Coordinates of C-alpha atoms in Angstrom, one line a residue:
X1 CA 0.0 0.0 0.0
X2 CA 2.5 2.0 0.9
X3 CA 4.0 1.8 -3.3
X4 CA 0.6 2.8 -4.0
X5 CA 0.1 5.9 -2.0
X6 CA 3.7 7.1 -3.2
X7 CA 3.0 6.8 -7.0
X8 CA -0.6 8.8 -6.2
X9 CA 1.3 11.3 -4.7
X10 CA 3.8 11.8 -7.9
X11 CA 0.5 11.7 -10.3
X12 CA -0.9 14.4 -7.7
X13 CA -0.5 17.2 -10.1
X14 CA -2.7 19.6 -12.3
X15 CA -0.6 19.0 -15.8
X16 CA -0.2 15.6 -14.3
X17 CA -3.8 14.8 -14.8
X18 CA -4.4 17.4 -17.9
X19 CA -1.7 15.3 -19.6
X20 CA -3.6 11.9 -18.4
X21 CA -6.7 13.6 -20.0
X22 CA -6.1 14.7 -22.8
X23 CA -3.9 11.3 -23.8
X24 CA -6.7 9.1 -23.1
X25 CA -9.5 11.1 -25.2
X26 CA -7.4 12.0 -28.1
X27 CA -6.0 8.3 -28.3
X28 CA -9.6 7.5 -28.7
X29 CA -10.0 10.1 -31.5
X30 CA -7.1 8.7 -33.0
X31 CA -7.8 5.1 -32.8
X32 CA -11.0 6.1 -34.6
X33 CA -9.8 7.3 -37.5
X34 CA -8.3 4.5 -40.1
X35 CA -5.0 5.2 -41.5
X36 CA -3.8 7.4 -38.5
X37 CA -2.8 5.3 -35.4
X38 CA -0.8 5.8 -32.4
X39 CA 2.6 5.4 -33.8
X40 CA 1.8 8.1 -35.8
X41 CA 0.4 10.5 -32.6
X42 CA 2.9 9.7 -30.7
X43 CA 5.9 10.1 -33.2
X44 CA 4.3 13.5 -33.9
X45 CA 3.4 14.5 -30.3
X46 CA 7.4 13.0 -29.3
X47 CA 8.9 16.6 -29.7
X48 CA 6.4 18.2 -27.7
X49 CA 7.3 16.2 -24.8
X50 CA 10.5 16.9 -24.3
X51 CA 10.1 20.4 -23.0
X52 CA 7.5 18.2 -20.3
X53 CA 8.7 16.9 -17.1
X54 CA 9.1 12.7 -17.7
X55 CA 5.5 12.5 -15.8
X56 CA 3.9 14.2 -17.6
X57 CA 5.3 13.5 -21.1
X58 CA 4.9 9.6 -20.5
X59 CA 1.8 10.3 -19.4
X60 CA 0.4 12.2 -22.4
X61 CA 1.9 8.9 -24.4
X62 CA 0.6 6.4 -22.4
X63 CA -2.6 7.8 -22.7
X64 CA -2.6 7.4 -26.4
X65 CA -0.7 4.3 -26.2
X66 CA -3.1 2.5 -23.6
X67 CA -6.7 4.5 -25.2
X68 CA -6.1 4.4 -29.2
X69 CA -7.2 0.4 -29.3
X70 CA -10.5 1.5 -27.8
X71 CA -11.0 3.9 -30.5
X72 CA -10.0 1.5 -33.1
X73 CA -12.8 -0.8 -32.6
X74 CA -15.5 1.6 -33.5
X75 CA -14.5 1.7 -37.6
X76 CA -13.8 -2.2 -37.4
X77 CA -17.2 -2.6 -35.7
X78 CA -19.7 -0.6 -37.5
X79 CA -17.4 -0.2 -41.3
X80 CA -15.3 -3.1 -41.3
X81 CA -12.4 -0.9 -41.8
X82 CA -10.1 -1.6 -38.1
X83 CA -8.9 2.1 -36.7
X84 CA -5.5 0.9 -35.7
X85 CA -3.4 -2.3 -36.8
X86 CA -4.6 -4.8 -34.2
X87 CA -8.4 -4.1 -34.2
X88 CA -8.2 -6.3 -37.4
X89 CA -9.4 -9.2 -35.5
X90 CA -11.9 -7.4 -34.1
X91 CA -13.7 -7.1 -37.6
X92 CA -13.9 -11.1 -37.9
X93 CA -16.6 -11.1 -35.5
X94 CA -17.8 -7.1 -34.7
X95 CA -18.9 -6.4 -38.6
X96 CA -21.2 -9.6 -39.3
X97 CA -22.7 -8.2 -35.5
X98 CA -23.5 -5.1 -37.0
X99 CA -24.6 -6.7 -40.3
X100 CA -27.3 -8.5 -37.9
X101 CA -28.6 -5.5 -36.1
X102 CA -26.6 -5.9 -33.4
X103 CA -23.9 -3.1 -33.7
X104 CA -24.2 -1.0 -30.7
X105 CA -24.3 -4.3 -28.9
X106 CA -20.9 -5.5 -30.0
X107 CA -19.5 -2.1 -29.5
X108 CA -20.4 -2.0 -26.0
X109 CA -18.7 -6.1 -25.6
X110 CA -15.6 -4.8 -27.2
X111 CA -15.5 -1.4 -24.7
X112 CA -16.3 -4.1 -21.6
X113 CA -13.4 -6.7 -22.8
X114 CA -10.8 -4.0 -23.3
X115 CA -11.6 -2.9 -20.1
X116 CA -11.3 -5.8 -18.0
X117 CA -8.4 -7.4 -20.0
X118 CA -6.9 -3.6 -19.4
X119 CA -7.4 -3.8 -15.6
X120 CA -6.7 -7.5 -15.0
X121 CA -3.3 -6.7 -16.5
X122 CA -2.5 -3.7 -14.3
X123 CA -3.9 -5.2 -11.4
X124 CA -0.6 -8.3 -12.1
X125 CA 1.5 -5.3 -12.5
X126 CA 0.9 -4.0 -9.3
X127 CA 1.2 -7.2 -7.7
X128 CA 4.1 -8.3 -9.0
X129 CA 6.3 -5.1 -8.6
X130 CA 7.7 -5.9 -5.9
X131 CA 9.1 -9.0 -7.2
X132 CA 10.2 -7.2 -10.5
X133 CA 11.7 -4.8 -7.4
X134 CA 14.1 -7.8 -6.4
X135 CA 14.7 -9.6 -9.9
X136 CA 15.7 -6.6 -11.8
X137 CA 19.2 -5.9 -10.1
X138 CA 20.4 -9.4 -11.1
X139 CA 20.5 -8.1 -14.2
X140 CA 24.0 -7.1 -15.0
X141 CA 25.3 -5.4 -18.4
X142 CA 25.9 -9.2 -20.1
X143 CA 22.0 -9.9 -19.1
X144 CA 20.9 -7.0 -21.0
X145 CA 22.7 -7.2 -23.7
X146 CA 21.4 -10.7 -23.9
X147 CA 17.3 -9.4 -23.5
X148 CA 18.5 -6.6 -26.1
X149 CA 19.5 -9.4 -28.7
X150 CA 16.5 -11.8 -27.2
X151 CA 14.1 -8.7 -28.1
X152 CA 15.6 -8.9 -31.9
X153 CA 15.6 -12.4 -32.2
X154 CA 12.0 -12.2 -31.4
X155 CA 10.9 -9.5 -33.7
X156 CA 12.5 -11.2 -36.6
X157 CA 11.0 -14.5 -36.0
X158 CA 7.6 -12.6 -35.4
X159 CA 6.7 -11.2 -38.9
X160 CA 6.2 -15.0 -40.6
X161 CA 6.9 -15.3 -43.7
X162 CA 9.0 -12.1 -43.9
X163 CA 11.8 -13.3 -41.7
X164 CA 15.0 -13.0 -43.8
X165 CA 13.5 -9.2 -44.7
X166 CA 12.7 -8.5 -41.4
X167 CA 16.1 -9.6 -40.4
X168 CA 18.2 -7.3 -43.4
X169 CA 15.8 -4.4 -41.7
X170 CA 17.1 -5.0 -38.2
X171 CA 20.5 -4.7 -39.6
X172 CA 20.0 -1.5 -41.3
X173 CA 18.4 -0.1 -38.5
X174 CA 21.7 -1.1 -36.3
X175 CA 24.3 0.5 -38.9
X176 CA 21.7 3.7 -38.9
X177 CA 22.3 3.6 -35.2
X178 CA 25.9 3.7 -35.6
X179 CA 26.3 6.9 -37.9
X180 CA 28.3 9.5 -36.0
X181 CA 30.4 10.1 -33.7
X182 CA 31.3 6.4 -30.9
X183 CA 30.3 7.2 -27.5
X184 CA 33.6 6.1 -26.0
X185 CA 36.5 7.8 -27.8
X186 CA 34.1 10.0 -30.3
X187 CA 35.6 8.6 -33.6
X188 CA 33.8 9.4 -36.5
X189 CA 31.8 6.3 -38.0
X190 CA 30.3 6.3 -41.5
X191 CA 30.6 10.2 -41.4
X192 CA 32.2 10.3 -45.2
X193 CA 33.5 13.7 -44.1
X194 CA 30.1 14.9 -43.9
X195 CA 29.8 17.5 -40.8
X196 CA 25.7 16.9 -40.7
X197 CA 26.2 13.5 -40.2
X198 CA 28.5 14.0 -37.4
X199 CA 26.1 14.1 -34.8
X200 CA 24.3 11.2 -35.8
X201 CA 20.4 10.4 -37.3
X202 CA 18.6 11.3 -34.7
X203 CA 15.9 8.6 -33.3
X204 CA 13.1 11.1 -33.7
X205 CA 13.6 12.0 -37.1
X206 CA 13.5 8.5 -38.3
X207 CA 10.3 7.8 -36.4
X208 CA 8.6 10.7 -37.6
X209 CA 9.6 9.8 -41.2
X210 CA 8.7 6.3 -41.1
X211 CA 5.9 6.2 -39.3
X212 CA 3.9 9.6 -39.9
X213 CA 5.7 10.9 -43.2
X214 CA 5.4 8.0 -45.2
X215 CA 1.7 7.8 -43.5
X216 CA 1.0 11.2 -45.1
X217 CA 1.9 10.0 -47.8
X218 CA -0.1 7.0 -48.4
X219 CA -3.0 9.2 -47.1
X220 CA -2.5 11.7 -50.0
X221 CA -2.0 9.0 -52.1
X222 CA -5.0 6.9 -52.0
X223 CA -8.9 7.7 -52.7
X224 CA -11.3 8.9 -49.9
X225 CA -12.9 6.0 -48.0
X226 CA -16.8 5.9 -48.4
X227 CA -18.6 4.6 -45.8
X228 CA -22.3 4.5 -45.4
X229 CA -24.5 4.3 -42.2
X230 CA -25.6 1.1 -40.3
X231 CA -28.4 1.0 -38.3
X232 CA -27.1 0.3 -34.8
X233 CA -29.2 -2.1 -32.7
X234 CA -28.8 -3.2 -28.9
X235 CA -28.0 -1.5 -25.7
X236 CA -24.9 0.1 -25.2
X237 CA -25.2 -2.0 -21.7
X238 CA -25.5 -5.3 -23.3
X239 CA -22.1 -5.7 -23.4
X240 CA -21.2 -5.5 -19.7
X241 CA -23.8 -8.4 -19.5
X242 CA -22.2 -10.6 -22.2
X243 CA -18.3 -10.3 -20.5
X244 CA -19.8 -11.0 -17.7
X245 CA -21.1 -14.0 -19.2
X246 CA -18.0 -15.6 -20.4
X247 CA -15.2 -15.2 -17.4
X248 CA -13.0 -18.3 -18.5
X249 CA -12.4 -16.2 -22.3
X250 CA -11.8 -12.7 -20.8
X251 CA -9.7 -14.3 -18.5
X252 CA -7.6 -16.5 -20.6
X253 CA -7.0 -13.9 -23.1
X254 CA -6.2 -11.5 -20.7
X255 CA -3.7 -14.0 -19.3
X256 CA -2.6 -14.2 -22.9
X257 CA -2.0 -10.5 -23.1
X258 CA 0.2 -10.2 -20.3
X259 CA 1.9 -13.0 -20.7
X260 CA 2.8 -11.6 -24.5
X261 CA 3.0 -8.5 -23.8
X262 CA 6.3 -8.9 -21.1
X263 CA 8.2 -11.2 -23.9
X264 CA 10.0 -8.3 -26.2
X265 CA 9.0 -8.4 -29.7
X266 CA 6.0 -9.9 -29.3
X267 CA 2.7 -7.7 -28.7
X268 CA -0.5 -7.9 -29.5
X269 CA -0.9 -9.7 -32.7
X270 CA 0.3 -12.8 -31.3
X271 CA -1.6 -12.7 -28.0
X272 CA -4.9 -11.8 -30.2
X273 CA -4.3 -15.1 -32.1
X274 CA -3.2 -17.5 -29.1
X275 CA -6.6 -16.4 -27.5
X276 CA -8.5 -16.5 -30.8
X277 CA -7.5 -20.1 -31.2
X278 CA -7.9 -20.8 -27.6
X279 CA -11.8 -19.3 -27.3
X280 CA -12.7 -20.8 -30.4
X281 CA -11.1 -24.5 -29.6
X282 CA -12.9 -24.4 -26.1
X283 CA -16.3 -22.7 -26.8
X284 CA -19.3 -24.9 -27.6
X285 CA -20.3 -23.5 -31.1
X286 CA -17.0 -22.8 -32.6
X287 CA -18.6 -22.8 -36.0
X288 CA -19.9 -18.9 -34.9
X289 CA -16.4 -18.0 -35.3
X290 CA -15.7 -14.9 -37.9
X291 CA -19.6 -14.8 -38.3
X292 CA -20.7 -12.9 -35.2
X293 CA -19.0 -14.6 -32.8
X294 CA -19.6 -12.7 -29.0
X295 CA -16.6 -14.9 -27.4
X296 CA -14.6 -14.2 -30.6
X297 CA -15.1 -10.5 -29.9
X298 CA -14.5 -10.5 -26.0
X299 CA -10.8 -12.6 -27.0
X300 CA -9.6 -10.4 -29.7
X301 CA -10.4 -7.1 -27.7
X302 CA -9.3 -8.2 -24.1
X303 CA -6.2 -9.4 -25.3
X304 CA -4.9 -6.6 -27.4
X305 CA -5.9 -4.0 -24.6
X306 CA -4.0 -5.9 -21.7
X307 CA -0.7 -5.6 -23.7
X308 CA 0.1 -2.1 -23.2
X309 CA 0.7 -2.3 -19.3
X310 CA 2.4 -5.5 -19.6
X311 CA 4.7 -4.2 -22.3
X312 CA 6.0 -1.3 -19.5
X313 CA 7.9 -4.3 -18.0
X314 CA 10.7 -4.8 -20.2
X315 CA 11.2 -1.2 -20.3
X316 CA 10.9 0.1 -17.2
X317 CA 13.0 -3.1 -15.2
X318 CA 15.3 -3.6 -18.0
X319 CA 15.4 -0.4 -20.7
X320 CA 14.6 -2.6 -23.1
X321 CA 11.4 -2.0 -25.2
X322 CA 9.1 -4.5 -26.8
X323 CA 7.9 -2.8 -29.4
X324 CA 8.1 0.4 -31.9
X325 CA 5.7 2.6 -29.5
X326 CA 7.2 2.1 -26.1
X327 CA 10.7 2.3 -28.2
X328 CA 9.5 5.8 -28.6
X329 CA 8.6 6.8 -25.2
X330 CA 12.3 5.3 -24.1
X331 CA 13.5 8.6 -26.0
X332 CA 11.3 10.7 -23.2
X333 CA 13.3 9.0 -20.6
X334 CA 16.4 9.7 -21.9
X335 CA 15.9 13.2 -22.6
X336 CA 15.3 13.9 -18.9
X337 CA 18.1 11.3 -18.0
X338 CA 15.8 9.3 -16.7
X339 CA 17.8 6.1 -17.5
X340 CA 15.2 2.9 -17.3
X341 CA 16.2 -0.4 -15.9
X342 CA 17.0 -1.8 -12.6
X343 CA 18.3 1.0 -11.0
X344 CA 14.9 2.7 -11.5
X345 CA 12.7 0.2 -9.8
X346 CA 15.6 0.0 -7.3
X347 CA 15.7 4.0 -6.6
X348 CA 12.4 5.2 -8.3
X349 CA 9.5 2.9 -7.3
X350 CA 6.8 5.7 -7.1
X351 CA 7.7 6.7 -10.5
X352 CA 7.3 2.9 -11.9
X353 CA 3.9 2.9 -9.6
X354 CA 2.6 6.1 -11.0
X355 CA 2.9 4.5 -14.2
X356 CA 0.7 1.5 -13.6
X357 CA -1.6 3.9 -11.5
X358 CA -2.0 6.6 -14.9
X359 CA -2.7 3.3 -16.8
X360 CA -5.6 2.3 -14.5
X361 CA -7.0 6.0 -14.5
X362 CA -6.9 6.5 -18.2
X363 CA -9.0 3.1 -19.0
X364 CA -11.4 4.2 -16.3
X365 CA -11.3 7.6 -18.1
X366 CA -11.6 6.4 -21.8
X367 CA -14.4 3.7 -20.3
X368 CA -17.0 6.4 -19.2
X369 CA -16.2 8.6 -22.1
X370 CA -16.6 5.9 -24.7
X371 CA -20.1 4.8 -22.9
X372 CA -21.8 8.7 -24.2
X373 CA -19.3 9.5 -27.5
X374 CA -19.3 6.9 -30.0
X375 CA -22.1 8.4 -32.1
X376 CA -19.3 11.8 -32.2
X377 CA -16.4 9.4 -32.9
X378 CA -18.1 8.1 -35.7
X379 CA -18.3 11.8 -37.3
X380 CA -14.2 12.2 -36.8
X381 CA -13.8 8.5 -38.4
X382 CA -15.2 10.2 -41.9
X383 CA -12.5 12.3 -42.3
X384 CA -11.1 12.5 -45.7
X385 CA -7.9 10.9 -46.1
X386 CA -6.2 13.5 -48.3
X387 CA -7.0 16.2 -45.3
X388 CA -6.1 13.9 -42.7
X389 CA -2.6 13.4 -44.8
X390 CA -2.0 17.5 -45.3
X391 CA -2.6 17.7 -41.2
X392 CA 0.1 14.7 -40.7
X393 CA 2.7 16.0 -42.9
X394 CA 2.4 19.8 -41.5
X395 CA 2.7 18.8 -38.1
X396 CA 5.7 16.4 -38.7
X397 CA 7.8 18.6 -40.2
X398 CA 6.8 21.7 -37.5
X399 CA 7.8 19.1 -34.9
X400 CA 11.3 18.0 -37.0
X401 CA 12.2 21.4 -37.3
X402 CA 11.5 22.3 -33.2
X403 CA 13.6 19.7 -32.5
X404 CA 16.9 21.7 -33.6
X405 CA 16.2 24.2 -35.4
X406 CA 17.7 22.4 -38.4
X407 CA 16.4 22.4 -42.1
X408 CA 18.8 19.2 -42.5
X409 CA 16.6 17.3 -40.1
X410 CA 13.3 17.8 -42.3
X411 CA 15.4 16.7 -45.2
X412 CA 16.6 13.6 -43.8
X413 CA 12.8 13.0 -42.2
X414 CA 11.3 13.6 -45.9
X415 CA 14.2 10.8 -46.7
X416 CA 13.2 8.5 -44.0
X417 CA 9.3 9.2 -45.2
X418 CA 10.0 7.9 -48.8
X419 CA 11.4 5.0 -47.7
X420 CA 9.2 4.1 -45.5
X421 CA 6.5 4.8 -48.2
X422 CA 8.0 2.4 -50.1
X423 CA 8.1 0.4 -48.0
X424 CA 4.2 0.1 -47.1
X425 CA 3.7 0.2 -50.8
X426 CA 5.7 -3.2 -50.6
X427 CA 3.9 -4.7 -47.8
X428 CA 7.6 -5.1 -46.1
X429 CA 7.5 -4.3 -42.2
X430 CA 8.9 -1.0 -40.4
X431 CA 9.0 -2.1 -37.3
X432 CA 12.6 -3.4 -37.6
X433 CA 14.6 -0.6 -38.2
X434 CA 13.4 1.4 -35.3
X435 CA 14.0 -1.8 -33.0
X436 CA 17.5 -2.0 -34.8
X437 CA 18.3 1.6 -34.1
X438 CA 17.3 1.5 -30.2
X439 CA 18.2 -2.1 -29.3
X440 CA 21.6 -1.8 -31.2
X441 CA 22.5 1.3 -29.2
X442 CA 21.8 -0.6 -26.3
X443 CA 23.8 -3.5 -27.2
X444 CA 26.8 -1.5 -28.3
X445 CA 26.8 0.4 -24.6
X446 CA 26.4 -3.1 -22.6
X447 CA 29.0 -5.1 -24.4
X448 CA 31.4 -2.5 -23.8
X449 CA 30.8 -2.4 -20.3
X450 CA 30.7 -5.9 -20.2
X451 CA 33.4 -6.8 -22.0
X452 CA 35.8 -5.5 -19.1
X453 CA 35.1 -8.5 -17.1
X454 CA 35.4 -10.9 -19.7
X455 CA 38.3 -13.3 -20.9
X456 CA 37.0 -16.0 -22.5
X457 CA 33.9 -16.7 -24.7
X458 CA 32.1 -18.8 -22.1
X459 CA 32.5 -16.6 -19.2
X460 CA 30.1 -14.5 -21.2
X461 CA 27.4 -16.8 -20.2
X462 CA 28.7 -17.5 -16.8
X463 CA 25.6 -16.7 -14.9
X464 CA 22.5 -18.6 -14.5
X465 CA 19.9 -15.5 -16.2
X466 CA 22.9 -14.8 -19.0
X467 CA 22.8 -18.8 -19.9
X468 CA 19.5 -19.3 -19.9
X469 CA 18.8 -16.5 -22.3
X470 CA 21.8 -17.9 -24.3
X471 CA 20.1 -21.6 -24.4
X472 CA 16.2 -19.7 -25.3
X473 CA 18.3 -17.4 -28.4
X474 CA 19.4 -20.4 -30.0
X475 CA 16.4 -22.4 -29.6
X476 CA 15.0 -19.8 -31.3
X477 CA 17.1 -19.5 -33.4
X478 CA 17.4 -23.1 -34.4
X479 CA 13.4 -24.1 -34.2
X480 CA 12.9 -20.6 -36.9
X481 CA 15.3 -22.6 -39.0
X482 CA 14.0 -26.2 -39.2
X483 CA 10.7 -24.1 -39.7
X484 CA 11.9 -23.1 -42.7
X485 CA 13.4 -26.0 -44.1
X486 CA 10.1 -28.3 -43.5
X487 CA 8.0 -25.4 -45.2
X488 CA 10.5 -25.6 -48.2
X489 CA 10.3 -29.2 -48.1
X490 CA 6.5 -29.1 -47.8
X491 CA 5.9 -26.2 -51.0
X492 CA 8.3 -28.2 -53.2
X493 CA 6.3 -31.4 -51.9
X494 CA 3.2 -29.4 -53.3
X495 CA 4.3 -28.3 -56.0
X496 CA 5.3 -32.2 -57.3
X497 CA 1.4 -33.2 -56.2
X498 CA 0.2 -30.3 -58.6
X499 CA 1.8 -31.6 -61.6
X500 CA -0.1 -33.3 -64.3
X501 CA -0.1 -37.0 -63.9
X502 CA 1.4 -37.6 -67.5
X503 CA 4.5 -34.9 -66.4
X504 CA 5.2 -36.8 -62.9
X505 CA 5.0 -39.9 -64.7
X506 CA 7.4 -38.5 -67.7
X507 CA 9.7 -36.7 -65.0
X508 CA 10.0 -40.4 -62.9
X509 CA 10.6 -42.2 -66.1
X510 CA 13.2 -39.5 -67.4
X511 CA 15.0 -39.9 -64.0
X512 CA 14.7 -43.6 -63.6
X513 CA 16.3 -43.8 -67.5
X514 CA 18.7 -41.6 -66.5
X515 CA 19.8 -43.8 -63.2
X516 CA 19.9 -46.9 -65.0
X517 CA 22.2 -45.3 -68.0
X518 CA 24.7 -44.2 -64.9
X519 CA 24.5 -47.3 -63.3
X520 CA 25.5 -49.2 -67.0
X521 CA 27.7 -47.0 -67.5
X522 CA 29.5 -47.4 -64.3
X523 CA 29.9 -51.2 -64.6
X524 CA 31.1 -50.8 -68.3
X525 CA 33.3 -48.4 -67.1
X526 CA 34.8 -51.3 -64.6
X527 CA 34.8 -53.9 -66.9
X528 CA 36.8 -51.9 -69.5
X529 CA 39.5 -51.2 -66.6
X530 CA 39.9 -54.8 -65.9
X531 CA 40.3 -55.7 -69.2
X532 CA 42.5 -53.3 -69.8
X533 CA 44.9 -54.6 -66.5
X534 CA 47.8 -57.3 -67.7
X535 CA 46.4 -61.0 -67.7
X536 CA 48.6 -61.6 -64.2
X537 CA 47.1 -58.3 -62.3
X538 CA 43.7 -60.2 -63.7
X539 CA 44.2 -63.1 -62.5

């Protein structure tokens, strides 16, 4: 209790709880609108909250962070059309609800499951920070530099069927981090005698470039979506009913979320899928699946939504972030040298407990507003796209140029923005490079330190946490492998089935002809050389 009175006291503060606010309802706004997002708020909004104290500046961002999923589930609901990147699930079984009349009904189940997959999650949090508290310290430089290249591992392996892209990705975002001047001895690297690449790429710049840059862009780029109006049918109280219905799928797909959420690299796509697969393998009528489903609904919603407190694990105990949005808010901390890890649970507990605690108000927050808004949030999810992309790339570049004053910056932003255009327009992930940039700049600072106390290879893994990670990388690393190699083996076997009967039976006759012509012509081949021997050798 005593944790919890200290972190009420830190968010005890006028611009403490404006900041909480206005997060939490503009995350909302945002989530609503397709083709916007959070990364794109926040990597706008990043600049602005550096001139904030750390409070209050995480605090703006986790309100967006923690609210924008809410929002998200009111265009993937009532249009089909999912606000933010993991409301796509929520379309399987929210749309064909709305088709039947049942919209406002299905909104208010996927308002009750974020909510209580939200809370459960916090409520862990809470309960286990004490224990975080006392595992973080045994953490030492080689243990985080371990996580760090864990974290990577993990996003590779996580974008299926993309693998040896997303890998090339990670690289580049690791040599990107690497431009300028070394932290140790301040040698230029991959400067090319350029003075504005002496101080480096700036995190910021690339975020803003490929995340809301190249978003503008697509934005201006595309047509105007049309949407028409659906009837809505149902209370907007039915849905508290329903959850309340069905406490073995919000609970498991909470558990889901959390669980997910504290592995780096992970997130929300694969907890929405484990619990997917998990409601619709345990429910009685799993045929209702991706037709209306309610327990589909609850599992896709109170997963995604219990990721975002979980995911402040690995970056507060550790400094390392699981994914590209809290990867963004570890900039905040280190503007304000406010350096994450174990020394902050060890020295700054109320600060990691005002965290949780802003989490827990901002749900409440967003919960009460969502319950009398949603016919308004409809209004701002009709936006046209080609105004929507104007508004992204003004305030971009504004916030760029803030940042130093520098015309170079916008230009290397406007850079940044193309390619990440491109990149979209290639369906190839972005995610990557910013983990690339961040977690390589960690792993460059921790091998140095650790490398001090090292002689040999194995003393590197010396320690029980520092082997285990070890052991779980190449696993990892090993089962992504044979993964591939039976899915090679298993296209190619497919491909042979598809042949025409006549061609496999040609192709088996071709190869057989051609075994038997090697195998005569390796025995004439022997019979020649022993006639060719003297009659004594032959005898």
């Amino acid at each position: 209790m005593d944790l919890i009175f200290a972190g009420l006291e830190v968010l005890y503060r006028w611009d403490v709880a404006l900041a909480l606010l206005v997060g939490s309802i503009g995350g909302v706004m945002i989530g609503a609108v397709p083709g916007v997002g959070p990364a794109v708020a926040i990597a706008i909004l990043l600049p602005a909250t550096f001139s904030m104290d750390p409070i209050v500046g995480l605090t703006l961002l986790l309100g967006i962070y923690g609210s924008s999923m809410y929002g998200g589930a009111i265009p993937a609901i009532l249009i089909n059309t999912p606000g933010t990147a993991v409301n796509a699930l929520t379309t399987y079984d929210g749309f064909p609800m709305t088709m039947r009349g049942e919209g406002r009904k299905a909104i208010s189940i996927a308002y009750t499951a974020s909510f209580v997959g939200a809370i459960i999650s916090i409520i862990c949090l809470i309960s286990l920070a004490p224990v975080l508290a006392k595992v973080a310290p045994m953490f030492g430089a080689r243990e985080i530099f371990l996580a760090a290249l864990l974290g990577l591992v993990l996003v590779v392996v996580s974008h299926r069927g993309q693998s040896a892209v997303a890998a090339a990705l990670a690289c580049l975002g690791i040599f990107i981090g690497t431009i300028g001047l070394e932290p140790v001895k301040y040698t230029k690297r991959y400067t090319f005698d350029q003075s504005w690449l002496a101080s480096g790429v700036d995190l910021i710049v690339v975020v803003l470039g490929l995340y809301a840059i190249s978003q503008a862009f697509v934005l201006m780029q595309g047509d105007d979506v049309k949407t028409r109006r659906v009837p809505l049918g149902g209370g907007m109280f039915q849905g508290i009913r329903e959850v309340a219905r069905h406490p073995r799928v919000t609970g498991a797909s909470s558990g889901f979320g959390v669980m997910m959420g504290i592995i780096p690299g992970v997130g929300e796509f694969t907890s929405q899928f484990l619990a997917y697969t998990y409601a619709q393998k345990t429910s009685k009528r799993p045929e209702d699946f991706g037709h209306g489903s309610v327990e589909g609904l609850i599992a896709s919603e109170s997963a995604n939504n219990s990721v975002p407190a979980a995911a402040m694990v690995p970056l507060l105990a550790l400094g390392i972030p699981g994914e590209e949005l809290t990867a963004m808010m570890l900039a905040v901390f280190y503007v304000h040298n406010v350096v994450p890890g174990p020394g902050l649970f060890q020295n700054q507990m109320d600060f990691v407990m005002a965290i949780y605690l802003a989490l827990l108000f901002l749900n409440i927050l967003v919960m009460v507003f969502l319950l009398f808004s949603t016919n308004a949030l409809m209004t701002v999810a009709r936006l046209p796209n080609r105004f929507l992309g104007v508004s992204i790339l003004t305030l971009s570049f504004v916030g760029i140029y803030s940042l130093r004053n520098s015309a170079t910056d916008c230009l290397m932003a406007a850079g940044f923005g193309l390619f990440g255009f491109i990149l979209k327009r290639l369906n190839l992930p972005i995610v990557p490079i910013i983990m690339g940039i961040v977690l390589g700049g960690i792993m460059e600072a921790k091998l140095r330190i650790a490398m001090a106390r090292v002689k040999t290879p194995f003393d590197f893994i010396d320690r029980p946490i520092a082997m285990a990670l070890f052991l779980f990388i190449i696993l990892i690393i090993v089962f992504q492998i044979r993964g591939a190699v039976i899915q090679a083996r298993r296209a190619k076997e497919a491909q042979w089935s598809t042949r025409p009967a006549s061609t496999r039976f040609g192709t088996f006759l071709s190869r057989r002809r051609d075994f038997v012509l090697t195998e005569r012509g390796k025995r004439l081949r022997a019979e020649r050389s022993i006639l060719s021997r003297p009659s004594t050798e032959r005898d």
